[in-house]
Structures are given as C-alpha cells and as structure tokens.
CSV table of C-alpha atoms in Angstrom, one decimal:
chain,number,residue,atom,x,y,z
A,235,UNK,CA,104.7,-0.6,50.4
A,236,UNK,CA,102.6,-2.8,52.8
A,237,UNK,CA,104.5,-5.4,54.6
A,238,UNK,CA,102.3,-8.2,53.4
A,239,UNK,CA,102.5,-7.1,49.7
A,240,UNK,CA,106.3,-6.6,50.0
A,241,UNK,CA,106.8,-10.1,51.4
A,242,UNK,CA,104.4,-11.7,48.3
A,243,UNK,CA,106.3,-9.5,45.9
A,244,UNK,CA,109.8,-10.6,47.5
A,245,UNK,CA,109.0,-14.4,47.5
A,246,UNK,CA,107.7,-14.3,43.7
A,247,UNK,CA,110.7,-12.4,42.6
A,248,UNK,CA,112.9,-15.2,44.0
A,249,UNK,CA,110.9,-17.7,42.4
A,250,UNK,CA,111.0,-16.2,39.1
A,251,UNK,CA,114.9,-16.0,39.5
A,252,UNK,CA,115.1,-19.3,40.3
A,253,UNK,CA,112.8,-20.2,37.4
A,254,UNK,CA,115.0,-18.1,35.0
A,255,UNK,CA,118.1,-20.1,36.2
A,256,UNK,CA,116.5,-23.5,35.7
A,257,UNK,CA,115.0,-23.0,32.4
A,258,UNK,CA,118.3,-21.5,31.0
A,259,UNK,CA,120.1,-24.5,31.9
A,260,UNK,CA,117.3,-26.8,30.5
A,261,UNK,CA,117.0,-24.8,26.9
A,262,UNK,CA,120.9,-24.7,26.8
A,263,UNK,CA,120.8,-28.5,27.2
A,264,UNK,CA,118.3,-28.9,24.4
A,265,UNK,CA,120.3,-26.5,22.2
A,266,UNK,CA,123.6,-27.9,22.9
A,267,UNK,CA,125.4,-31.2,22.0
A,268,UNK,CA,126.7,-33.1,25.0
A,269,UNK,CA,130.3,-31.3,24.8
A,270,UNK,CA,128.6,-28.0,24.2
A,271,UNK,CA,126.4,-28.2,27.3
A,272,UNK,CA,129.4,-29.2,29.5
A,273,UNK,CA,131.3,-26.3,28.3
A,274,UNK,CA,128.3,-23.9,28.9
A,275,UNK,CA,127.8,-25.5,32.5
A,276,UNK,CA,131.3,-24.7,33.3
A,277,UNK,CA,131.0,-21.3,32.4
A,278,UNK,CA,127.7,-20.7,34.0
A,279,UNK,CA,129.3,-22.3,37.3
A,280,UNK,CA,131.9,-19.5,37.0
A,281,UNK,CA,129.3,-16.9,36.8
A,282,UNK,CA,127.5,-18.4,39.8
A,283,UNK,CA,130.5,-17.9,41.7
A,284,UNK,CA,131.1,-14.5,40.7
A,285,UNK,CA,127.3,-13.6,41.2
A,286,UNK,CA,127.8,-15.0,44.8
A,287,UNK,CA,130.9,-12.9,45.3
A,288,UNK,CA,129.1,-9.8,43.9
A,289,UNK,CA,125.9,-10.4,46.4
A,290,UNK,CA,128.2,-11.1,49.2
A,291,UNK,CA,130.5,-8.0,49.0
A,292,UNK,CA,128.0,-5.5,47.7
A,293,UNK,CA,124.2,-6.6,48.0
A,294,UNK,CA,124.2,-8.3,51.6
A,295,UNK,CA,125.6,-5.2,53.4
A,296,UNK,CA,123.1,-3.0,51.6
A,297,UNK,CA,120.1,-4.7,52.5
A,298,UNK,CA,121.3,-4.7,56.2
A,299,UNK,CA,120.6,-0.8,56.2
A,300,UNK,CA,117.5,0.5,57.8
A,301,UNK,CA,115.4,3.7,57.0
A,302,UNK,CA,114.6,5.2,53.8
A,303,UNK,CA,116.5,8.4,54.2
A,304,UNK,CA,119.3,10.1,51.6
A,305,UNK,CA,122.0,7.7,53.4
A,306,UNK,CA,120.1,4.6,52.4
A,307,UNK,CA,119.3,6.1,48.8
A,308,UNK,CA,122.9,6.9,48.2
A,309,UNK,CA,124.1,3.5,49.2
A,310,UNK,CA,121.8,1.9,46.8
A,311,UNK,CA,123.0,4.3,44.1
A,312,UNK,CA,126.8,3.5,45.1
A,313,UNK,CA,126.3,-0.2,45.1
A,314,UNK,CA,124.8,-0.1,41.4
A,315,UNK,CA,127.5,2.0,40.4
A,316,UNK,CA,130.2,0.2,42.1
A,317,UNK,CA,128.9,-3.2,40.5
A,318,UNK,CA,128.8,-1.7,37.2
A,319,UNK,CA,132.3,-0.4,37.5
A,320,UNK,CA,133.8,-3.6,39.0
A,321,UNK,CA,132.1,-6.0,36.8
A,322,UNK,CA,133.3,-3.8,33.6
A,323,UNK,CA,137.0,-4.1,35.0
A,324,UNK,CA,136.7,-7.9,35.7
A,325,UNK,CA,134.7,-8.6,32.8
A,326,UNK,CA,137.2,-6.8,30.6
A,327,UNK,CA,140.2,-8.6,32.0
A,328,UNK,CA,138.3,-11.9,31.6
A,329,UNK,CA,137.6,-11.2,28.1
A,330,UNK,CA,141.0,-10.3,27.1
A,331,UNK,CA,142.9,-13.1,29.0
A,332,UNK,CA,140.7,-15.5,27.3
A,333,UNK,CA,140.6,-14.1,23.9
A,334,UNK,CA,144.3,-15.0,23.9
A,335,UNK,CA,143.5,-18.7,24.6
A,336,UNK,CA,142.5,-21.3,22.0
A,337,UNK,CA,139.4,-23.5,22.3
A,338,UNK,CA,135.6,-23.2,22.8
A,339,UNK,CA,135.7,-22.8,26.6
A,340,UNK,CA,137.9,-20.0,26.1
A,341,UNK,CA,135.6,-18.4,23.8
A,342,UNK,CA,132.7,-18.8,25.9
A,343,UNK,CA,134.4,-17.6,28.8
A,344,UNK,CA,135.1,-14.4,26.5
A,345,UNK,CA,131.7,-14.1,25.9
A,346,UNK,CA,130.9,-14.1,29.9
A,347,UNK,CA,133.4,-11.5,30.5
A,348,UNK,CA,131.6,-8.9,27.9
A,349,UNK,CA,128.2,-9.5,29.7
A,350,UNK,CA,129.2,-9.7,32.9
A,351,UNK,CA,128.4,-5.9,33.7
A,352,UNK,CA,124.9,-6.6,32.4
A,353,UNK,CA,124.0,-9.6,34.5
A,354,UNK,CA,125.6,-8.5,37.7
A,355,UNK,CA,124.4,-4.9,37.3
A,356,UNK,CA,120.8,-6.3,36.8
A,357,UNK,CA,121.3,-8.6,39.8
A,358,UNK,CA,122.4,-5.8,42.4
A,359,UNK,CA,119.3,-3.8,41.3
A,360,UNK,CA,117.4,-6.5,43.1
A,361,UNK,CA,119.2,-5.8,46.7
A,362,UNK,CA,118.7,-2.2,46.1
A,363,UNK,CA,115.0,-2.5,45.4
A,364,UNK,CA,114.7,-4.7,48.4
A,365,UNK,CA,116.4,-2.0,50.6
A,366,UNK,CA,114.4,0.8,49.3
A,367,UNK,CA,111.0,-1.5,49.9
A,368,UNK,CA,110.2,-1.6,46.3
A,369,UNK,CA,110.1,-5.5,45.9
A,370,UNK,CA,107.5,-5.0,43.2
A,371,UNK,CA,110.1,-3.4,41.2
A,372,UNK,CA,112.6,-6.3,41.5
A,373,UNK,CA,109.7,-8.7,40.5
A,374,UNK,CA,108.8,-6.6,37.4
A,375,UNK,CA,112.4,-6.4,36.4
A,376,UNK,CA,113.1,-10.3,36.9
A,377,UNK,CA,110.1,-11.2,34.9
A,378,UNK,CA,110.8,-8.9,32.2
A,379,UNK,CA,114.3,-10.9,32.3
A,380,UNK,CA,112.7,-14.4,31.9
A,381,UNK,CA,110.4,-13.4,29.1
A,382,UNK,CA,113.3,-11.8,27.0
A,383,UNK,CA,116.2,-14.8,28.0
A,384,UNK,CA,113.4,-17.4,27.1
A,385,UNK,CA,112.7,-15.6,23.7
A,386,UNK,CA,116.3,-15.2,22.7
A,387,UNK,CA,117.2,-18.7,23.4
A,388,UNK,CA,114.1,-20.1,21.8
A,389,UNK,CA,115.4,-18.9,18.2
A,390,UNK,CA,118.7,-20.3,18.8
A,391,UNK,CA,119.7,-23.0,16.2
A,392,UNK,CA,120.5,-26.7,17.5
A,393,UNK,CA,124.1,-27.3,18.4
A,394,UNK,CA,124.7,-23.7,18.8
A,395,UNK,CA,128.3,-23.0,20.4
A,396,UNK,CA,128.5,-22.4,24.2
A,397,UNK,CA,129.9,-19.0,23.5
A,398,UNK,CA,126.9,-17.8,21.3
A,399,UNK,CA,124.6,-19.1,24.3
A,400,UNK,CA,126.2,-17.4,26.9
A,401,UNK,CA,126.3,-14.0,24.9
A,402,UNK,CA,122.7,-14.5,24.1
A,403,UNK,CA,121.8,-15.4,27.5
A,404,UNK,CA,123.8,-12.5,28.8
A,405,UNK,CA,122.5,-9.7,26.6
A,406,UNK,CA,119.0,-10.9,26.9
A,407,UNK,CA,119.2,-9.3,30.7
A,408,UNK,CA,119.9,-5.7,29.0
A,409,UNK,CA,116.1,-4.8,28.8
A,410,UNK,CA,115.8,-5.6,32.4
A,411,UNK,CA,118.8,-4.0,33.4
A,412,UNK,CA,117.4,-0.8,31.7
A,413,UNK,CA,114.4,-0.9,33.3
A,414,UNK,CA,115.9,-1.3,36.6
A,415,UNK,CA,118.5,1.6,36.0
A,416,UNK,CA,115.8,3.9,35.2
A,417,UNK,CA,113.2,2.9,38.1
A,418,UNK,CA,116.4,3.0,40.5
A,419,UNK,CA,117.6,6.4,39.1
A,420,UNK,CA,114.2,7.7,40.1
A,421,UNK,CA,114.1,6.4,43.4
A,422,UNK,CA,117.6,7.7,44.3
A,423,UNK,CA,117.8,10.9,42.2
A,424,UNK,CA,120.0,13.5,43.9
A,425,UNK,CA,121.4,11.2,46.4
A,426,UNK,CA,125.4,11.1,46.4
A,427,UNK,CA,127.7,8.2,45.2
A,428,UNK,CA,130.7,7.7,47.4
A,429,UNK,CA,132.6,4.6,46.1
A,430,UNK,CA,135.4,4.7,48.5
A,431,UNK,CA,133.9,3.4,51.6
A,432,UNK,CA,133.1,0.2,49.6
A,433,UNK,CA,136.8,-0.4,49.2
A,434,UNK,CA,137.4,0.6,53.1
A,435,UNK,CA,138.9,-1.9,55.5
A,436,UNK,CA,135.9,-2.1,57.7
A,437,UNK,CA,133.4,-2.8,54.9
A,438,UNK,CA,131.1,-5.6,55.8
A,439,UNK,CA,131.6,-7.4,52.4
A,440,UNK,CA,134.8,-8.4,52.9
A,441,UNK,CA,133.5,-10.5,56.0
A,442,UNK,CA,130.7,-11.7,53.9
A,443,UNK,CA,132.9,-12.9,50.9
A,444,UNK,CA,135.0,-14.9,53.0
A,445,UNK,CA,131.8,-16.6,54.6
A,446,UNK,CA,130.6,-17.2,51.0
A,447,UNK,CA,133.9,-18.9,50.2
A,448,UNK,CA,134.2,-20.9,53.2
A,449,UNK,CA,130.8,-22.0,53.2
A,450,UNK,CA,130.6,-23.1,49.7
A,451,UNK,CA,134.2,-24.0,49.1
A,452,UNK,CA,134.3,-26.4,52.0
A,453,UNK,CA,131.2,-28.2,51.0
A,454,UNK,CA,131.9,-28.4,47.5
A,455,UNK,CA,135.5,-29.6,48.0
A,456,UNK,CA,134.7,-31.9,50.8
A,457,UNK,CA,132.4,-34.2,48.8
A,458,UNK,CA,134.6,-34.1,45.8
A,459,UNK,CA,137.6,-35.0,47.8
A,460,UNK,CA,135.5,-37.7,49.6
A,461,UNK,CA,134.5,-38.9,46.0
A,462,UNK,CA,138.2,-38.9,44.9
A,463,UNK,CA,139.9,-40.9,47.8
A,464,UNK,CA,136.8,-43.1,48.6
A,465,UNK,CA,134.1,-44.1,46.6
A,466,UNK,CA,133.1,-42.0,43.4
A,467,UNK,CA,129.5,-42.8,43.9
A,468,UNK,CA,129.2,-40.7,46.9
A,469,UNK,CA,129.4,-37.6,45.0
A,470,UNK,CA,126.4,-38.5,42.7
A,471,UNK,CA,124.4,-39.8,45.6
A,472,UNK,CA,124.9,-36.9,47.6
A,473,UNK,CA,124.3,-34.5,44.6
A,474,UNK,CA,121.2,-36.3,43.8
A,475,UNK,CA,119.7,-36.1,46.9
A,476,UNK,CA,120.4,-32.4,47.3
A,477,UNK,CA,119.1,-31.4,43.9
A,478,UNK,CA,115.8,-32.8,44.9
A,479,UNK,CA,115.7,-30.1,47.9
A,480,UNK,CA,116.8,-27.5,45.2
A,481,UNK,CA,113.5,-25.3,46.1
A,482,UNK,CA,114.5,-25.2,49.5
A,483,UNK,CA,117.8,-23.6,48.5
A,484,UNK,CA,115.6,-20.8,47.1
A,485,UNK,CA,113.9,-20.1,50.2
A,486,UNK,CA,117.0,-20.1,52.2
A,487,UNK,CA,118.9,-17.9,49.8
A,488,UNK,CA,115.8,-15.5,49.9
A,489,UNK,CA,115.8,-15.5,53.7
A,490,UNK,CA,119.4,-14.2,54.1
A,491,UNK,CA,119.7,-12.0,51.1
A,492,UNK,CA,116.3,-10.5,51.2
A,493,UNK,CA,115.0,-11.0,54.8
A,494,UNK,CA,116.7,-8.2,56.2
A,495,UNK,CA,114.8,-5.2,54.6
A,496,UNK,CA,111.6,-7.1,55.7
A,497,UNK,CA,112.4,-8.0,59.5
A,498,UNK,CA,113.9,-4.5,59.8
A,499,UNK,CA,110.5,-2.9,59.7
A,500,UNK,CA,109.8,-4.3,63.0
A,501,UNK,CA,110.0,-2.0,66.0
A,502,UNK,CA,112.6,-3.6,68.3
A,503,UNK,CA,115.3,-6.5,68.1
A,504,UNK,CA,112.8,-8.8,70.4
A,505,UNK,CA,110.1,-8.6,67.5
A,506,UNK,CA,112.6,-9.1,64.9
A,507,UNK,CA,114.4,-12.3,66.7
A,508,UNK,CA,110.9,-13.9,67.5
A,509,UNK,CA,109.9,-13.4,63.8
A,510,UNK,CA,113.2,-14.9,62.7
A,511,UNK,CA,112.5,-17.8,65.0
A,512,UNK,CA,109.1,-18.2,63.6
A,513,UNK,CA,110.7,-18.2,60.1
A,514,UNK,CA,113.2,-20.9,61.2
A,515,UNK,CA,110.0,-23.1,62.5
A,516,UNK,CA,108.2,-22.5,59.1
A,517,UNK,CA,111.1,-23.5,57.0
A,518,UNK,CA,112.1,-26.5,59.2
A,519,UNK,CA,108.5,-27.8,58.7
A,520,UNK,CA,108.6,-27.0,54.9
A,521,UNK,CA,111.8,-29.1,54.6
A,522,UNK,CA,110.3,-32.2,56.5
A,523,UNK,CA,107.1,-31.9,54.7
A,524,UNK,CA,109.0,-31.8,51.1
A,525,UNK,CA,111.1,-34.8,52.3
A,526,UNK,CA,108.0,-36.6,53.2
A,527,UNK,CA,106.6,-35.8,49.8
A,528,UNK,CA,109.9,-37.0,48.1
A,529,UNK,CA,109.8,-40.3,50.2
A,530,UNK,CA,106.2,-41.0,49.0
A,531,UNK,CA,107.0,-40.7,45.3
A,532,UNK,CA,107.0,-43.9,43.1
A,533,UNK,CA,109.9,-45.2,42.0
A,534,UNK,CA,109.2,-44.4,38.1
A,535,UNK,CA,108.7,-40.8,39.1
A,536,UNK,CA,111.8,-40.8,40.7
A,537,UNK,CA,113.9,-42.5,37.9
A,538,UNK,CA,112.5,-39.5,35.6
A,539,UNK,CA,113.8,-36.9,38.1
A,540,UNK,CA,117.3,-38.4,38.7
A,541,UNK,CA,117.5,-41.5,36.1
A,542,UNK,CA,119.6,-44.4,37.7
A,543,UNK,CA,121.0,-42.3,40.7
A,544,UNK,CA,117.3,-42.1,42.2
A,545,UNK,CA,117.6,-45.4,44.2
A,546,UNK,CA,120.7,-44.2,46.0
A,547,UNK,CA,119.4,-40.7,46.2
A,548,UNK,CA,116.1,-42.1,47.8
A,549,UNK,CA,117.9,-43.9,50.5
A,550,UNK,CA,119.4,-40.5,51.6
A,551,UNK,CA,116.1,-38.7,51.8
A,552,UNK,CA,115.7,-39.3,55.7
A,553,UNK,CA,119.1,-37.8,56.5
A,554,UNK,CA,119.0,-35.1,53.7
A,555,UNK,CA,115.5,-34.0,54.7
A,556,UNK,CA,116.9,-33.7,58.8
A,557,UNK,CA,119.8,-31.7,57.3
A,558,UNK,CA,117.8,-29.3,55.3
A,559,UNK,CA,115.6,-28.9,58.5
A,560,UNK,CA,118.6,-28.1,60.6
A,561,UNK,CA,119.9,-25.8,57.6
A,562,UNK,CA,116.5,-23.8,58.3
A,563,UNK,CA,117.3,-23.4,61.6
A,564,UNK,CA,120.8,-22.3,61.0
A,565,UNK,CA,120.1,-19.9,57.9
A,566,UNK,CA,117.6,-18.3,60.3
A,567,UNK,CA,120.0,-18.0,63.0
A,568,UNK,CA,122.4,-16.3,60.9
A,569,UNK,CA,119.9,-14.0,59.8
A,570,UNK,CA,119.0,-13.0,63.3
A,571,UNK,CA,122.6,-12.4,64.1
A,572,UNK,CA,123.2,-10.3,60.9
A,573,UNK,CA,120.2,-8.0,62.3
A,574,UNK,CA,121.8,-7.8,65.6
A,575,UNK,CA,125.5,-7.7,64.9
A,576,UNK,CA,126.6,-8.8,61.5
A,577,UNK,CA,130.3,-9.1,62.6
A,578,UNK,CA,129.5,-12.3,64.6
A,579,UNK,CA,128.8,-14.6,61.9
A,580,UNK,CA,132.2,-15.0,60.2
A,581,UNK,CA,133.6,-17.3,63.3
A,582,UNK,CA,130.5,-19.6,63.4
A,583,UNK,CA,130.5,-20.0,59.5
A,584,UNK,CA,134.4,-20.8,59.6
A,585,UNK,CA,134.3,-23.3,62.4
A,586,UNK,CA,131.3,-25.3,61.6
A,587,UNK,CA,132.0,-25.4,58.0
A,588,UNK,CA,135.1,-27.4,58.9
A,589,UNK,CA,133.2,-29.0,61.6
A,590,UNK,CA,130.8,-30.3,58.7
A,591,UNK,CA,133.9,-31.7,56.7
A,592,UNK,CA,134.9,-33.8,59.8
A,593,UNK,CA,131.5,-34.8,60.3
A,594,UNK,CA,131.0,-35.9,56.6
A,595,UNK,CA,134.2,-37.8,56.7
A,596,UNK,CA,133.7,-39.4,60.0
A,597,UNK,CA,130.3,-40.6,59.0
A,598,UNK,CA,131.6,-42.1,55.7
A,599,UNK,CA,134.1,-44.0,57.5
A,600,UNK,CA,131.4,-45.5,60.0
A,601,UNK,CA,128.5,-45.7,57.7
A,602,UNK,CA,129.5,-45.4,54.2
A,603,UNK,CA,127.4,-43.2,52.0
A,604,UNK,CA,124.4,-42.8,54.4
A,605,UNK,CA,127.0,-42.3,57.2
A,606,UNK,CA,128.2,-39.4,55.1
A,607,UNK,CA,124.5,-37.9,54.8
A,608,UNK,CA,124.1,-38.2,58.4
A,609,UNK,CA,127.5,-36.4,59.0
A,610,UNK,CA,126.2,-33.5,57.1
A,611,UNK,CA,123.2,-33.3,59.2
A,612,UNK,CA,125.1,-33.4,62.4
A,613,UNK,CA,127.2,-30.5,61.0
A,614,UNK,CA,124.1,-28.6,60.3
A,615,UNK,CA,122.7,-29.3,63.8
A,616,UNK,CA,125.5,-28.1,65.4
A,617,UNK,CA,125.8,-25.0,63.3
A,618,UNK,CA,122.1,-24.4,64.2
A,619,UNK,CA,122.6,-24.6,67.8
A,620,UNK,CA,125.6,-22.6,67.6
A,621,UNK,CA,123.9,-19.5,66.1
A,622,UNK,CA,120.7,-19.4,68.2
A,623,UNK,CA,122.9,-19.7,71.4
A,624,UNK,CA,124.9,-16.8,70.0
A,625,UNK,CA,121.8,-14.9,69.4
A,626,UNK,CA,120.3,-15.7,73.0
A,627,UNK,CA,123.7,-14.3,74.4
A,628,UNK,CA,123.6,-11.1,72.2
A,629,UNK,CA,120.0,-10.5,73.4
A,630,UNK,CA,121.2,-10.7,77.2
A,631,UNK,CA,123.9,-8.5,76.6
A,632,UNK,CA,121.8,-5.8,74.4
A,633,UNK,CA,118.3,-5.4,76.3
A,634,UNK,CA,118.9,-1.6,76.2
A,635,UNK,CA,118.4,-1.5,72.4
A,636,UNK,CA,114.7,-2.1,72.6
A,637,UNK,CA,114.1,0.5,75.1
A,638,UNK,CA,115.9,3.0,73.1
A,639,UNK,CA,113.8,2.2,69.9
A,640,UNK,CA,110.8,2.2,71.9
A,641,UNK,CA,111.6,5.5,73.1
A,642,UNK,CA,112.1,6.7,69.5
A,643,UNK,CA,115.9,6.6,68.9
A,644,UNK,CA,116.7,5.4,65.5
A,645,UNK,CA,118.9,2.3,65.3
A,646,UNK,CA,122.3,2.8,63.6
A,647,UNK,CA,122.7,1.3,60.2
A,648,UNK,CA,124.9,-1.9,60.2
A,649,UNK,CA,127.7,-1.8,58.0
A,650,UNK,CA,130.1,0.5,56.5
A,651,UNK,CA,129.5,2.6,53.5
C-alpha cells in the first residue's frame, strides 16, 4: 500500500473507532435510566482500562517492528493468539467472580467478562494490520463494527438493563472479529506462533503497561484528589475543559499507537525524527486552532455542549489549549524516542507524570482552578522539552545508524518477541 493511502486509511480508522465509542455512550444514555447509564459507564470505564493495558502490552510493541518478513508476520499472528487467550482467561475469571456477587453492576461486569475476548481480539487486529501495512483492512473491520453495534443497539428497548447493553455491545463486534481473523490469517498463513517471548522478562510491553498506568492513573487521581481535599468544582471544570479537546486525544492516540509503522517506511532515523518533528508542529497548530474555535463559540452553543459547566470550562480554554499544544510536542517526542530506543521513555513518563501532579497542586494553591489548569500546562511543557532533549542526545550518540541503513543494512526490530 502507498504511504499516502496508508496515512488516509489510518486516520480514517481512528476516526471510525472514536466515533464508535462516542455513539455507543450516546445510545446507552438514551436507552438507559440514570442509574442504568451510571452502571454501564462504570463497566465501560473498566473496559477502557483493560483495552489500554492490552494495547500497551501487546499492540504497541508490535507496531514498532519493521519489515514484512516471516518474523513480523509471526509476531502479528502471535499477538492475536496471545490476546485471545489472555482475554478468555481474564474474562472468564471476571465473569465467574462477578456472577457470585449481587447487584446490577456485578451482572454487567459478568457480561463484560463474557464478551472480553471478542472486543479485545478485534482491537489487537488493528495493530496487526498497521504493522503489516494493511490499514485498509483495519478500516473495513472497524466500519463493519460501527454499523453492527449501532444496528444492534437501535433495536434495544428503553430502560434496558446495563448487563443487556454490555452483552449486545460486545457481541456486535463478532462480525468484525471474524472478518479481521480471516484477513489476518490470509496475511500471516504459515508464520510461526511463539507465545513464550510475550511472557519473557525483557518484553517491552511490561514497560509500556507501566507507562500507561503512571500516565493515566496519576492524571486521573490527582484531579480527583484535588477535588476531594480542595474545591469539588475543580473536577467538573477541568474535566469539562478537557472533554472539549476530545478530538485531539484521538489524534494523539493515533500518533502513538499507529504512527510507528508509517514512519518506519522512511529510510533513516534522521528522516524519521524530522517527520516526527513536523507532525508535532502540525498537531500543536491544530490544538491552537481548535482552542481558538472553542473560544469563539457563542455562550448558547457552549451551554448545549456542557450545560452549566460551560462558563467555568470556557475560562480555562487558554490554559487547556496551551496544554494540548505542549502535549502534541510531548506525544511526538515520545513517538520519536520509541522509534530510536523504546526503552528510554519509561523514566520520562514516571518523572514528568509526578511533576505534573506537583504543578497541578501548586497552581491550584497559587491561582485556584485557573492556576491548576496552567499547572497542567507547565507539566506538559516540561515533559515535551525533556523528550526532545533526549531525542537530540540519542541522535548525537548514534549517528552511524543512518550510515548503516543507507549502506543497505536492515535495522534490528525493536522490542522482544
């Protein structure tokens, strides 16, 4: 597939996947009672965490592989088999434990356990197709899933219990999983399956899971903790502001999870770093433009989006827009580091995630809720600066890699399988 077509298909696929998540929540909210939607949202949050862990452990190391040889095809086949086995074991345990517990939430978690192999298996196929430079297959499968899930939810009765909605949502991904399985089998036929390396001590997925946990847990818990010990309104204000930047989160996730196969097509590390820097500039400009558009929205439109939270969220747009521009630089810096040496990102994630918590708390003490938002910006800015400084140091230390590649030597595939 040509690079331009691959980029278009990859971006379109991320848009379809994000749209699916949004429409599922909207449909569930319309079908459920207030209590029922709260249960569905809680279960969906559990799924989101499990999805992130699965992508970090299996998907992200996979997309760092380069080349389309038998080793890469075997890695894709192995990743799919491992995910299905792990999701079946974990989902079975979750279903058995929750089946013994009373309450509607427990029943919904039981349903999640039963459909977990379907939804996680379909997701890992997206990483495999990206690695195999077959982004059009991921787009086809995700489009099929969108159609099936919306059709399935459309025929559900009003006030349907959360367990039923979770089961319908999960099983509706089965056609997309079958399509992905057939396409992946054809692309990787004859390649060996080796599950043991995925459990080895040096597997990159372990580091990426820690990064995922640190990066997500610290940001979520710090805001919740600030609301608990300080002003509870800070949680709604900050969450309202970040919700408005949801489309950018999709772009950042796409860059981290599915950018490596596209950038890996470039011949040298120098070209990859330059392309990543250009991507950082584009994403930062997009963040600034989006913040400007939001700032110019009439108050009536803003209240339709966020209700009573709009005035406080609107006041934070300059800080949040600046934060997302800094996040664009930081995300692309981490992407460049993963292409150069994926073992260098963990320390940056840990140190600057904790630094962001300190900036958040310090900003709140100094300037209240706006100060907290600017504190998050400072944390993201420092993280972005640290990542690009590390990129520059790595490029100075390993200039010979470009010469080796230019001479025809193939770079070693990062990660352990």
